[in-house]
PDB file of C-alpha atoms in Angstrom:
ATOM      1  CA  MET A   1      95.452 140.444  33.997  1.00 42.00           C
ATOM      2  CA  SER A   2      99.380 140.333  32.555  1.00 43.00           C
ATOM      3  CA  PHE A   3     100.101 142.724  34.897  1.00 41.00           C
ATOM      4  CA  HIS A   4      99.310 141.030  38.787  1.00 43.00           C
ATOM      5  CA  LYS A   5      99.842 137.649  37.624  1.00 43.00           C
ATOM      6  CA  PRO A   6     104.128 138.619  37.234  1.00 45.00           C
ATOM      7  CA  GLY A   7     103.694 141.119  40.482  1.00 46.00           C
ATOM      8  CA  LEU A   8     101.953 137.798  42.381  1.00 42.00           C
ATOM      9  CA  PHE A   9     104.996 135.854  41.443  1.00 43.00           C
ATOM     10  CA  SER A  10     108.031 138.361  42.480  1.00 46.00           C
ATOM     11  CA  VAL A  11     106.021 138.566  45.821  1.00 41.00           C
ATOM     12  CA  LEU A  12     106.076 134.582  46.668  1.00 41.00           C
ATOM     13  CA  LEU A  13     109.698 134.213  45.101  1.00 42.00           C
ATOM     14  CA  VAL A  14     111.039 137.173  47.331  1.00 42.00           C
ATOM     15  CA  LEU A  15     109.300 135.111  50.642  1.00 47.00           C
ATOM     16  CA  SER A  16     110.823 131.723  49.617  1.00 50.00           C
ATOM     17  CA  ILE A  17     114.162 133.104  49.001  1.00 48.00           C
ATOM     18  CA  HIS A  18     113.985 135.340  52.530  1.00 50.00           C
ATOM     19  CA  ALA A  19     113.213 131.540  54.379  1.00 50.00           C
ATOM     20  CA  VAL A  20     115.529 130.212  53.033  1.00 44.00           C
ATOM     21  CA  VAL A  21     117.751 132.304  53.957  1.00 44.00           C
ATOM     22  CA  LYS A  22     116.640 132.558  57.779  1.00 53.00           C
ATOM     23  CA  LEU A  23     117.207 129.200  57.911  1.00 47.00           C
ATOM     24  CA  ALA A  24     120.010 128.389  56.534  1.00 49.00           C
ATOM     25  CA  ALA A  25     121.537 131.593  59.012  1.00 51.00           C
ATOM     26  CA  SER A  26     119.860 129.567  62.439  1.00 54.00           C
ATOM     27  CA  ASP A  27     121.792 126.116  61.248  1.00 51.00           C
ATOM     28  CA  SER A  28     124.678 128.272  61.319  1.00 51.00           C
ATOM     29  CA  ALA A  29     124.089 129.634  64.871  1.00 51.00           C
ATOM     30  CA  ASP A  30     123.340 126.436  65.878  1.00 53.00           C
ATOM     31  CA  LYS A  31     125.959 124.668  65.235  1.00 48.00           C
ATOM     32  CA  GLN A  32     128.395 127.100  66.364  1.00 52.00           C
ATOM     33  CA  GLY A  33     126.624 126.957  69.889  1.00 51.00           C
ATOM     34  CA  ALA A  34     127.449 123.667  70.012  1.00 50.00           C
ATOM     35  CA  ALA A  35     131.291 124.041  68.863  1.00 48.00           C
ATOM     36  CA  ALA A  36     131.241 126.546  72.079  1.00 47.00           C
ATOM     37  CA  ASN A  37     129.728 124.375  74.071  1.00 51.00           C
ATOM     38  CA  ALA A  38     132.183 121.090  73.777  1.00 47.00           C
ATOM     39  CA  PRO A  39     135.005 120.537  75.967  1.00 47.00           C
ATOM     40  CA  VAL A  40     138.009 121.564  75.078  1.00 46.00           C
ATOM     41  CA  SER A  41     140.303 118.275  74.384  1.00 44.00           C
ATOM     42  CA  ARG A  42     143.798 119.658  76.167  1.00 47.00           C
ATOM     43  CA  PRO A  43     147.004 117.497  75.313  1.00 43.00           C
ATOM     44  CA  GLY A  44     147.569 114.466  78.569  1.00 44.00           C
ATOM     45  CA  ALA A  45     144.010 115.045  79.904  1.00 47.00           C
ATOM     46  CA  VAL A  46     142.252 111.984  81.231  1.00 45.00           C
ATOM     47  CA  ASP A  47     138.886 110.704  80.567  1.00 50.00           C
ATOM     48  CA  SER A  48     136.809 110.884  83.346  1.00 48.00           C
ATOM     49  CA  PHE A  49     134.458 106.965  82.412  1.00 49.00           C
ATOM     50  CA  SER A  50     138.512 105.331  82.257  1.00 51.00           C
ATOM     51  CA  PRO A  51     139.763 104.224  85.292  1.00 56.00           C
ATOM     52  CA  LEU A  52     141.936 106.626  87.373  1.00 58.00           C
ATOM     53  CA  SER A  53     145.588 105.617  87.858  1.00 59.00           C
ATOM     54  CA  LEU A  54     149.205 106.913  88.137  1.00 55.00           C
ATOM     55  CA  LEU A  55     150.402 108.309  85.362  1.00 51.00           C
ATOM     56  CA  SER A  56     154.303 108.352  87.462  1.00 58.00           C
ATOM     57  CA  SER A  57     155.872 106.134  89.819  1.00 62.00           C
ATOM     58  CA  PHE A  58     156.947 107.836  93.211  1.00 61.00           C
ATOM     59  CA  PRO A  59     160.694 108.171  94.501  1.00 60.00           C
ATOM     60  CA  GLU A  60     162.434 105.244  94.372  1.00 53.00           C
ATOM     61  CA  ASP A  61     162.982 106.010  97.822  1.00 52.00           C
ATOM     62  CA  LEU A  62     159.792 105.269  98.611  1.00 58.00           C
ATOM     63  CA  GLU A  63     159.185 101.899  96.723  1.00 70.00           C
ATOM     64  CA  ILE A  64     159.833  98.521  97.711  1.00 82.00           C
ATOM     65  CA  SER A  65     162.723  96.348  96.447  1.00 86.00           C
ATOM     66  CA  GLU A  66     162.804  94.347  93.979  1.00 88.00           C
ATOM     67  CA  HIS A  67     163.274  91.273  96.898  1.00 88.00           C
ATOM     68  CA  CYS A  68     160.667  92.624  98.363  1.00 91.00           C
ATOM     69  CA  GLY A  69     158.360  92.982  95.815  1.00 92.00           C
ATOM     70  CA  GLU A  70     158.879  89.221  95.228  1.00 93.00           C
ATOM     71  CA  LEU A  71     158.194  87.753  98.341  1.00 94.00           C
ATOM     72  CA  LEU A  72     154.906  89.769  98.347  1.00 95.00           C
ATOM     73  CA  LYS A  73     154.164  88.185  95.045  1.00 96.00           C
ATOM     74  CA  THR A  74     154.350  84.810  96.035  1.00 97.00           C
ATOM     75  CA  PHE A  75     152.372  85.446  99.645  1.00 97.00           C
ATOM     76  CA  GLY A  76     149.415  86.554  97.519  1.00 97.00           C
ATOM     77  CA  GLN A  77     149.849  83.653  95.718  1.00 98.00           C
ATOM     78  CA  ARG A  78     149.524  81.117  98.567  1.00 98.00           C
ATOM     79  CA  TYR A  79     147.491  83.616 100.081  1.00 98.00           C
ATOM     80  CA  VAL A  80     145.151  82.618  97.515  1.00 98.00           C
ATOM     81  CA  SER A  81     145.555  79.010  96.872  1.00 98.00           C
ATOM     82  CA  HIS A  82     145.236  78.033 100.953  1.00 98.00           C
ATOM     83  CA  THR A  83     141.755  80.394 100.850  1.00 98.00           C
ATOM     84  CA  LYS A  84     140.686  78.088  97.619  1.00 98.00           C
ATOM     85  CA  CYS A  85     141.806  74.903  99.940  1.00 98.00           C
ATOM     86  CA  LEU A  86     139.233  76.138 102.710  1.00 98.00           C
ATOM     87  CA  VAL A  87     136.398  77.202 100.663  1.00 98.00           C
ATOM     88  CA  ALA A  88     136.437  73.741  98.578  1.00 97.00           C
ATOM     89  CA  VAL A  89     136.517  71.251 102.129  1.00 97.00           C
ATOM     90  CA  ALA A  90     133.855  73.763 103.894  1.00 96.00           C
ATOM     91  CA  ARG A  91     131.214  71.297 103.941  1.00 95.00           C
ATOM     92  CA  PRO A  92     131.490  68.687 105.203  1.00 94.00           C
ATOM     93  CA  VAL A  93     134.619  70.319 106.776  1.00 97.00           C
ATOM     94  CA  LYS A  94     137.888  68.943 106.342  1.00 97.00           C
ATOM     95  CA  VAL A  95     140.273  71.748 107.637  1.00 97.00           C
ATOM     96  CA  CYS A  96     143.032  70.421 109.246  1.00 97.00           C
ATOM     97  CA  GLN A  97     143.507  67.122 107.288  1.00 96.00           C
ATOM     98  CA  THR A  98     143.331  68.453 103.343  1.00 97.00           C
ATOM     99  CA  CYS A  99     144.556  72.312 103.977  1.00 98.00           C
ATOM    100  CA  PHE A 100     147.712  71.500 106.406  1.00 97.00           C
ATOM    101  CA  SER A 101     150.169  71.721 103.519  1.00 97.00           C
ATOM    102  CA  SER A 102     149.162  74.865 102.049  1.00 97.00           C
ATOM    103  CA  TYR A 103     148.608  76.417 105.844  1.00 98.00           C
ATOM    104  CA  GLY A 104     152.121  75.228 106.601  1.00 97.00           C
ATOM    105  CA  SER A 105     153.532  77.264 102.903  1.00 97.00           C
ATOM    106  CA  LEU A 106     151.574  80.508 103.854  1.00 98.00           C
ATOM    107  CA  LEU A 107     153.762  80.748 107.423  1.00 97.00           C
ATOM    108  CA  ASP A 108     156.414  79.860 105.529  1.00 97.00           C
ATOM    109  CA  ILE A 109     156.450  82.891 103.076  1.00 97.00           C
ATOM    110  CA  TYR A 110     155.122  85.389 105.708  1.00 97.00           C
ATOM    111  CA  ALA A 111     158.201  84.342 108.230  1.00 96.00           C
ATOM    112  CA  ASN A 112     160.653  85.762 105.437  1.00 93.00           C
ATOM    113  CA  ILE A 113     158.530  89.099 104.990  1.00 94.00           C
ATOM    114  CA  SER A 114     158.207  89.221 108.988  1.00 94.00           C
ATOM    115  CA  SER A 115     162.459  88.496 109.787  1.00 91.00           C
ATOM    116  CA  ASP A 116     164.795  91.331 110.379  1.00 83.00           C
ATOM    117  CA  GLN A 117     166.856  90.412 107.771  1.00 78.00           C
ATOM    118  CA  VAL A 118     167.900  92.839 105.121  1.00 74.00           C
ATOM    119  CA  GLY A 119     168.091  91.972 101.717  1.00 67.00           C
ATOM    120  CA  SER A 120     168.682  93.525  98.305  1.00 64.00           C
ATOM    121  CA  GLY A 121     169.169  97.232  98.766  1.00 62.00           C
ATOM    122  CA  ASN A 122     169.648  97.186 102.826  1.00 69.00           C
ATOM    123  CA  THR A 123     166.219  97.068 103.264  1.00 70.00           C
ATOM    124  CA  SER A 124     163.763  95.298 105.824  1.00 80.00           C
ATOM    125  CA  CYS A 125     160.269  93.948 104.482  1.00 89.00           C
ATOM    126  CA  ARG A 126     159.108  93.730 107.183  1.00 91.00           C
ATOM    127  CA  GLU A 127     158.810  97.890 107.330  1.00 86.00           C
ATOM    128  CA  SER A 128     158.595  98.315 104.046  1.00 87.00           C
ATOM    129  CA  ILE A 129     155.243  95.556 103.665  1.00 91.00           C
ATOM    130  CA  LEU A 130     153.985  95.345 107.205  1.00 91.00           C
ATOM    131  CA  ARG A 131     154.403  98.273 109.000  1.00 85.00           C
ATOM    132  CA  SER A 132     154.694 101.678 106.558  1.00 83.00           C
ATOM    133  CA  ASP A 133     151.023 102.128 106.400  1.00 87.00           C
ATOM    134  CA  ARG A 134     148.005 102.284 108.947  1.00 92.00           C
ATOM    135  CA  LEU A 135     146.056  99.935 107.529  1.00 93.00           C
ATOM    136  CA  MET A 136     148.779  97.231 107.955  1.00 93.00           C
ATOM    137  CA  LEU A 137     146.306  95.007 105.049  1.00 95.00           C
ATOM    138  CA  VAL A 138     149.073  91.839 104.774  1.00 96.00           C
ATOM    139  CA  TYR A 139     149.144  91.460 108.729  1.00 96.00           C
ATOM    140  CA  LEU A 140     145.570  91.465 108.109  1.00 96.00           C
ATOM    141  CA  LEU A 141     145.238  89.094 105.733  1.00 97.00           C
ATOM    142  CA  TYR A 142     147.722  86.631 107.457  1.00 97.00           C
ATOM    143  CA  GLN A 143     146.069  86.818 110.961  1.00 97.00           C
ATOM    144  CA  ASN A 144     142.603  86.312 109.304  1.00 97.00           C
ATOM    145  CA  GLN A 145     144.059  82.755 108.519  1.00 97.00           C
ATOM    146  CA  VAL A 146     145.957  82.062 111.563  1.00 98.00           C
ATOM    147  CA  ASP A 147     142.587  82.941 113.477  1.00 98.00           C
ATOM    148  CA  VAL A 148     140.666  80.353 111.434  1.00 97.00           C
ATOM    149  CA  TRP A 149     143.334  77.211 111.727  1.00 97.00           C
ATOM    150  CA  SER A 150     143.257  78.563 115.436  1.00 97.00           C
ATOM    151  CA  LYS A 151     139.593  78.112 115.781  1.00 97.00           C
ATOM    152  CA  SER A 152     139.677  74.569 114.404  1.00 97.00           C
ATOM    153  CA  ASN A 153     142.167  73.420 116.881  1.00 97.00           C
ATOM    154  CA  CYS A 154     143.847  71.638 113.713  1.00 97.00           C
ATOM    155  CA  GLU A 155     147.432  71.428 115.940  1.00 96.00           C
ATOM    156  CA  SER A 156     145.965  68.594 117.756  1.00 96.00           C
ATOM    157  CA  CYS A 157     145.497  67.175 114.360  1.00 97.00           C
ATOM    158  CA  ILE A 158     148.063  68.039 112.327  1.00 97.00           C
ATOM    159  CA  THR A 159     152.487  66.839 113.673  1.00 96.00           C
ATOM    160  CA  LYS A 160     154.756  69.255 113.824  1.00 92.00           C
ATOM    161  CA  GLY A 161     156.229  70.981 111.002  1.00 93.00           C
ATOM    162  CA  PHE A 162     153.298  70.424 109.024  1.00 95.00           C
ATOM    163  CA  GLN A 163     154.047  66.636 107.863  1.00 94.00           C
ATOM    164  CA  GLY A 164     150.724  65.128 108.147  1.00 96.00           C
ATOM    165  CA  LEU A 165     148.658  63.729 109.891  1.00 97.00           C
ATOM    166  CA  THR A 166     148.916  61.752 113.761  1.00 96.00           C
ATOM    167  CA  ASN A 167     148.408  58.451 114.671  1.00 96.00           C
ATOM    168  CA  ASP A 168     145.232  59.107 116.333  1.00 96.00           C
ATOM    169  CA  THR A 169     143.396  61.276 113.720  1.00 97.00           C
ATOM    170  CA  LEU A 170     144.223  58.360 111.608  1.00 97.00           C
ATOM    171  CA  LEU A 171     142.775  56.065 113.008  1.00 97.00           C
ATOM    172  CA  PHE A 172     139.799  57.702 113.536  1.00 97.00           C
ATOM    173  CA  MET A 173     139.941  58.918 110.555  1.00 97.00           C
ATOM    174  CA  THR A 174     140.045  55.124 109.468  1.00 97.00           C
ATOM    175  CA  ALA A 175     137.326  53.935 112.472  1.00 97.00           C
ATOM    176  CA  LEU A 176     135.116  56.666 110.510  1.00 97.00           C
ATOM    177  CA  ASN A 177     135.216  55.381 106.645  1.00 97.00           C
ATOM    178  CA  GLN A 178     134.530  51.883 107.839  1.00 97.00           C
ATOM    179  CA  THR A 179     131.407  52.807 110.036  1.00 97.00           C
ATOM    180  CA  ILE A 180     130.469  55.638 106.784  1.00 97.00           C
ATOM    181  CA  THR A 181     130.767  52.223 105.142  1.00 97.00           C
ATOM    182  CA  CYS A 182     128.353  49.909 106.564  1.00 96.00           C
ATOM    183  CA  PHE A 183     125.594  52.232 106.548  1.00 96.00           C
ATOM    184  CA  ASP A 184     126.109  52.913 102.895  1.00 95.00           C
ATOM    185  CA  LYS A 185     125.780  48.899 103.096  1.00 93.00           C
ATOM    186  CA  TYR A 186     122.697  48.213 104.578  1.00 92.00           C
ATOM    187  CA  ARG A 187     120.866  51.696 104.388  1.00 90.00           C
ATOM    188  CA  GLN A 188     118.818  51.147 101.773  1.00 89.00           C
ATOM    189  CA  GLY A 189     117.373  48.169 103.501  1.00 81.00           C
ATOM    190  CA  ASN A 190     115.622  46.986 106.883  1.00 83.00           C
ATOM    191  CA  HIS A 191     117.090  49.538 109.204  1.00 91.00           C
ATOM    192  CA  THR A 192     117.045  47.491 112.082  1.00 92.00           C
ATOM    193  CA  GLU A 193     119.360  45.312 110.111  1.00 93.00           C
ATOM    194  CA  LEU A 194     121.888  48.262 109.865  1.00 95.00           C
ATOM    195  CA  CYS A 195     121.530  48.558 113.299  1.00 95.00           C
ATOM    196  CA  LYS A 196     122.554  45.291 114.313  1.00 94.00           C
ATOM    197  CA  SER A 197     125.220  44.903 111.843  1.00 94.00           C
ATOM    198  CA  CYS A 198     126.897  48.009 112.418  1.00 95.00           C
ATOM    199  CA  LYS A 199     126.767  48.928 116.239  1.00 95.00           C
ATOM    200  CA  SER A 200     130.047  47.454 117.347  1.00 95.00           C
ATOM    201  CA  THR A 201     132.008  49.586 114.592  1.00 96.00           C
ATOM    202  CA  TYR A 202     129.741  52.602 115.170  1.00 97.00           C
ATOM    203  CA  LYS A 203     130.294  51.703 118.830  1.00 95.00           C
ATOM    204  CA  SER A 204     133.968  51.216 119.324  1.00 96.00           C
ATOM    205  CA  LEU A 205     134.571  54.779 116.787  1.00 97.00           C
ATOM    206  CA  ASN A 206     132.144  56.448 119.863  1.00 96.00           C
ATOM    207  CA  ASP A 207     134.334  55.100 122.134  1.00 96.00           C
ATOM    208  CA  MET A 208     137.718  56.520 120.320  1.00 97.00           C
ATOM    209  CA  TYR A 209     136.133  59.443 120.324  1.00 97.00           C
ATOM    210  CA  SER A 210     135.270  59.748 123.965  1.00 96.00           C
ATOM    211  CA  LYS A 211     138.644  58.697 124.755  1.00 96.00           C
ATOM    212  CA  MET A 212     140.344  61.415 122.130  1.00 96.00           C
ATOM    213  CA  GLU A 213     137.925  64.103 123.914  1.00 96.00           C
ATOM    214  CA  LYS A 214     139.521  63.020 127.444  1.00 95.00           C
ATOM    215  CA  ASN A 215     142.908  63.629 125.868  1.00 94.00           C
ATOM    216  CA  HIS A 216     142.089  67.114 124.293  1.00 93.00           C
ATOM    217  CA  ALA A 217     143.344  65.749 120.686  1.00 94.00           C
ATOM    218  CA  LEU A 218     140.189  66.620 118.517  1.00 97.00           C
ATOM    219  CA  CYS A 219     140.085  69.028 115.574  1.00 97.00           C
ATOM    220  CA  ILE A 220     137.804  70.370 114.408  1.00 97.00           C
ATOM    221  CA  ASP A 221     137.148  67.577 111.579  1.00 98.00           C
ATOM    222  CA  ILE A 222     136.876  64.610 114.022  1.00 98.00           C
ATOM    223  CA  GLU A 223     134.185  66.825 115.717  1.00 97.00           C
ATOM    224  CA  ASP A 224     132.229  67.808 112.668  1.00 97.00           C
ATOM    225  CA  GLY A 225     132.753  63.972 111.349  1.00 97.00           C
ATOM    226  CA  MET A 226     131.396  62.625 114.528  1.00 97.00           C
ATOM    227  CA  ASN A 227     128.403  64.817 114.739  1.00 97.00           C
ATOM    228  CA  MET A 228     127.211  63.895 111.320  1.00 97.00           C
ATOM    229  CA  THR A 229     128.007  59.982 112.214  1.00 97.00           C
ATOM    230  CA  ARG A 230     126.030  60.434 115.539  1.00 96.00           C
ATOM    231  CA  LYS A 231     122.890  62.216 113.366  1.00 96.00           C
ATOM    232  CA  LEU A 232     122.839  59.170 111.087  1.00 96.00           C
ATOM    233  CA  TRP A 233     122.679  56.986 113.400  1.00 96.00           C
ATOM    234  CA  SER A 234     120.261  58.169 115.928  1.00 94.00           C
ATOM    235  CA  LYS A 235     118.040  60.230 113.468  1.00 94.00           C
ATOM    236  CA  THR A 236     118.302  59.121 109.871  1.00 94.00           C
ATOM    237  CA  PHE A 237     118.505  55.465 111.258  1.00 95.00           C
ATOM    238  CA  ASN A 238     116.831  55.478 114.426  1.00 94.00           C
ATOM    239  CA  CYS A 239     119.478  53.278 115.752  1.00 94.00           C
ATOM    240  CA  SER A 240     120.462  53.580 120.121  1.00 87.00           C
ATOM    241  CA  PHE A 241     122.310  51.170 121.852  1.00 72.00           C
ATOM    242  CA  PRO A 242     122.228  51.182 126.277  1.00 63.00           C
ATOM    243  CA  ARG A 243     125.782  53.139 127.446  1.00 58.00           C
ATOM    244  CA  GLU A 244     127.876  51.797 129.836  1.00 54.00           C
ATOM    245  CA  GLU A 245     127.424  54.672 131.988  1.00 53.00           C
ATOM    246  CA  THR A 246     123.781  54.712 132.541  1.00 58.00           C
ATOM    247  CA  VAL A 247     124.239  51.396 134.738  1.00 59.00           C
ATOM    248  CA  PRO A 248     125.664  53.343 137.518  1.00 69.00           C
ATOM    249  CA  VAL A 249     123.024  56.252 137.034  1.00 67.00           C
ATOM    250  CA  ILE A 250     120.166  53.245 137.199  1.00 72.00           C
ATOM    251  CA  ALA A 251     121.703  52.004 140.345  1.00 71.00           C
ATOM    252  CA  VAL A 252     122.391  55.025 142.057  1.00 74.00           C
ATOM    253  CA  SER A 253     118.543  56.445 141.157  1.00 74.00           C
ATOM    254  CA  SER A 254     116.907  53.661 142.691  1.00 74.00           C
ATOM    255  CA  PHE A 255     118.635  53.652 145.783  1.00 71.00           C
ATOM    256  CA  MET A 256     117.653  57.125 146.253  1.00 77.00           C
ATOM    257  CA  LEU A 257     113.929  56.165 145.370  1.00 80.00           C
ATOM    258  CA  PHE A 258     114.265  53.764 148.218  1.00 73.00           C
ATOM    259  CA  LEU A 259     116.106  55.332 150.709  1.00 74.00           C
ATOM    260  CA  PRO A 260     112.904  56.799 152.487  1.00 81.00           C
ATOM    261  CA  ILE A 261     111.238  53.726 152.781  1.00 81.00           C
ATOM    262  CA  ILE A 262     114.553  51.821 154.165  1.00 79.00           C
ATOM    263  CA  PHE A 263     114.804  55.468 156.024  1.00 70.00           C
ATOM    264  CA  TYR A 264     110.944  55.052 158.248  1.00 73.00           C
ATOM    265  CA  LEU A 265     110.976  50.964 158.005  1.00 73.00           C
ATOM    266  CA  SER A 266     113.919  51.297 159.933  1.00 76.00           C
ATOM    267  CA  SER A 267     112.795  53.822 162.421  1.00 75.00           C
ATOM    268  CA  PHE A 268     109.851  51.879 163.116  1.00 68.00           C
ATOM    269  CA  LEU A 269     111.288  49.084 164.129  1.00 70.00           C
ATOM    270  CA  HIS A 270     113.507  50.764 166.195  1.00 68.00           C
ATOM    271  CA  SER A 271     111.142  52.566 168.285  1.00 71.00           C
ATOM    272  CA  GLU A 272     109.562  48.999 168.248  1.00 62.00           C
ATOM    273  CA  GLN A 273     111.832  48.058 170.022  1.00 64.00           C
ATOM    274  CA  LYS A 274     112.425  50.662 172.193  1.00 58.00           C
ATOM    275  CA  LYS A 275     108.910  50.086 173.460  1.00 58.00           C
ATOM    276  CA  ARG A 276     109.568  46.334 174.406  1.00 58.00           C
ATOM    277  CA  LYS A 277     112.594  47.492 176.197  1.00 56.00           C
ATOM    278  CA  LEU A 278     110.610  49.935 178.413  1.00 52.00           C
ATOM    279  CA  ILE A 279     107.865  48.079 179.342  1.00 52.00           C
ATOM    280  CA  HIS A 280     110.178  45.028 179.980  1.00 51.00           C
ATOM    281  CA  PRO A 281     111.555  46.464 184.052  1.00 53.00           C
ATOM    282  CA  LYS A 282     107.900  47.346 185.172  1.00 51.00           C
ATOM    283  CA  ARG A 283     106.853  43.736 184.738  1.00 52.00           C
ATOM    284  CA  ALA A 284     109.671  42.071 185.795  1.00 50.00           C
ATOM    285  CA  LYS A 285     109.176  44.395 189.194  1.00 53.00           C
ATOM    286  CA  SER A 286     105.888  43.756 189.539  1.00 59.00           C
ATOM    287  CA  TYR A 287     106.052  40.003 189.503  1.00 58.00           C
ATOM    288  CA  ASN A 288     108.948  40.675 192.276  1.00 63.00           C
ATOM    289  CA  SER A 289     106.019  42.637 194.608  1.00 65.00           C
ATOM    290  CA  LEU A 290     103.766  39.681 194.129  1.00 58.00           C
ATOM    291  CA  MET A 291     106.308  37.533 194.678  1.00 63.00           C
ATOM    292  CA  ASN A 292     107.286  39.069 198.393  1.00 66.00           C
ATOM    293  CA  ILE A 293     103.024  39.987 199.294  1.00 62.00           C
ATOM    294  CA  GLN A 294     103.126  36.082 198.726  1.00 61.00           C
ATOM    295  CA  ASP A 295     105.728  35.317 200.781  1.00 64.00           C
ATOM    296  CA  LYS A 296     104.417  38.181 203.862  1.00 61.00           C
ATOM    297  CA  LEU A 297     101.275  36.071 203.458  1.00 65.00           C
ATOM    298  CA  SER A 298     102.736  32.131 203.562  1.00 58.00           C
TER     299      SER A 298
END
């Protein structure tokens, strides 16, 4: 019994030591494989997850001058300022009366960029900024703002040099404010009272708009303001008033309605008169014949 027990213990000890050595060898192999598969760090390498950028500049002859760079920076600032102004007054539309100053400033800086004047370094900013690539980004951005201004027809409401609003525009805006003030005063009560009290003010505004429309003096601010006022007057408050031009239309329509009746009546009278003229000579002839016969008999 004493012989078999030490032998069994020796066998178990040898197996345990063998298992520990095998496990240690396996861990060492895994670490070496991981180290072999790990990316090699190289000096100057750029992380693939970091944003890429040029690590060096182009040659000086391809860079824009400091003067042109300042103009480009100013253009960007004024472009952003004007865009913010447009977005802030998108509804209700007040593009012309609110953003004319920022638009004028944008035109000034673009005029400096696009001029043929040579700045420092004997270079033209027109060539280096506007025409140096196929996209011509600065020109596209500028042209977008010009298109917005042109489609808004703001030149009809703004004085030359972007000094302010024209006199007609100021008068219209004053009349518009008076009309809206009248609406606000009576809108909480009976709309019938609003229609009666604000009728003259609204009619004056409507007449002024019609006159400006004939003179081609409308911009988007005036058009949108008048459209909103008319919608309030007719749909929201259900007001109306007879327009002066409807009187001639009614008169002409009435005349055209009775014209067939007049035609047929005149035709009838004319035909009756013609019949009388045709019958009268026959009667006169028969009467003369009868007188001749009586003379002969006598």
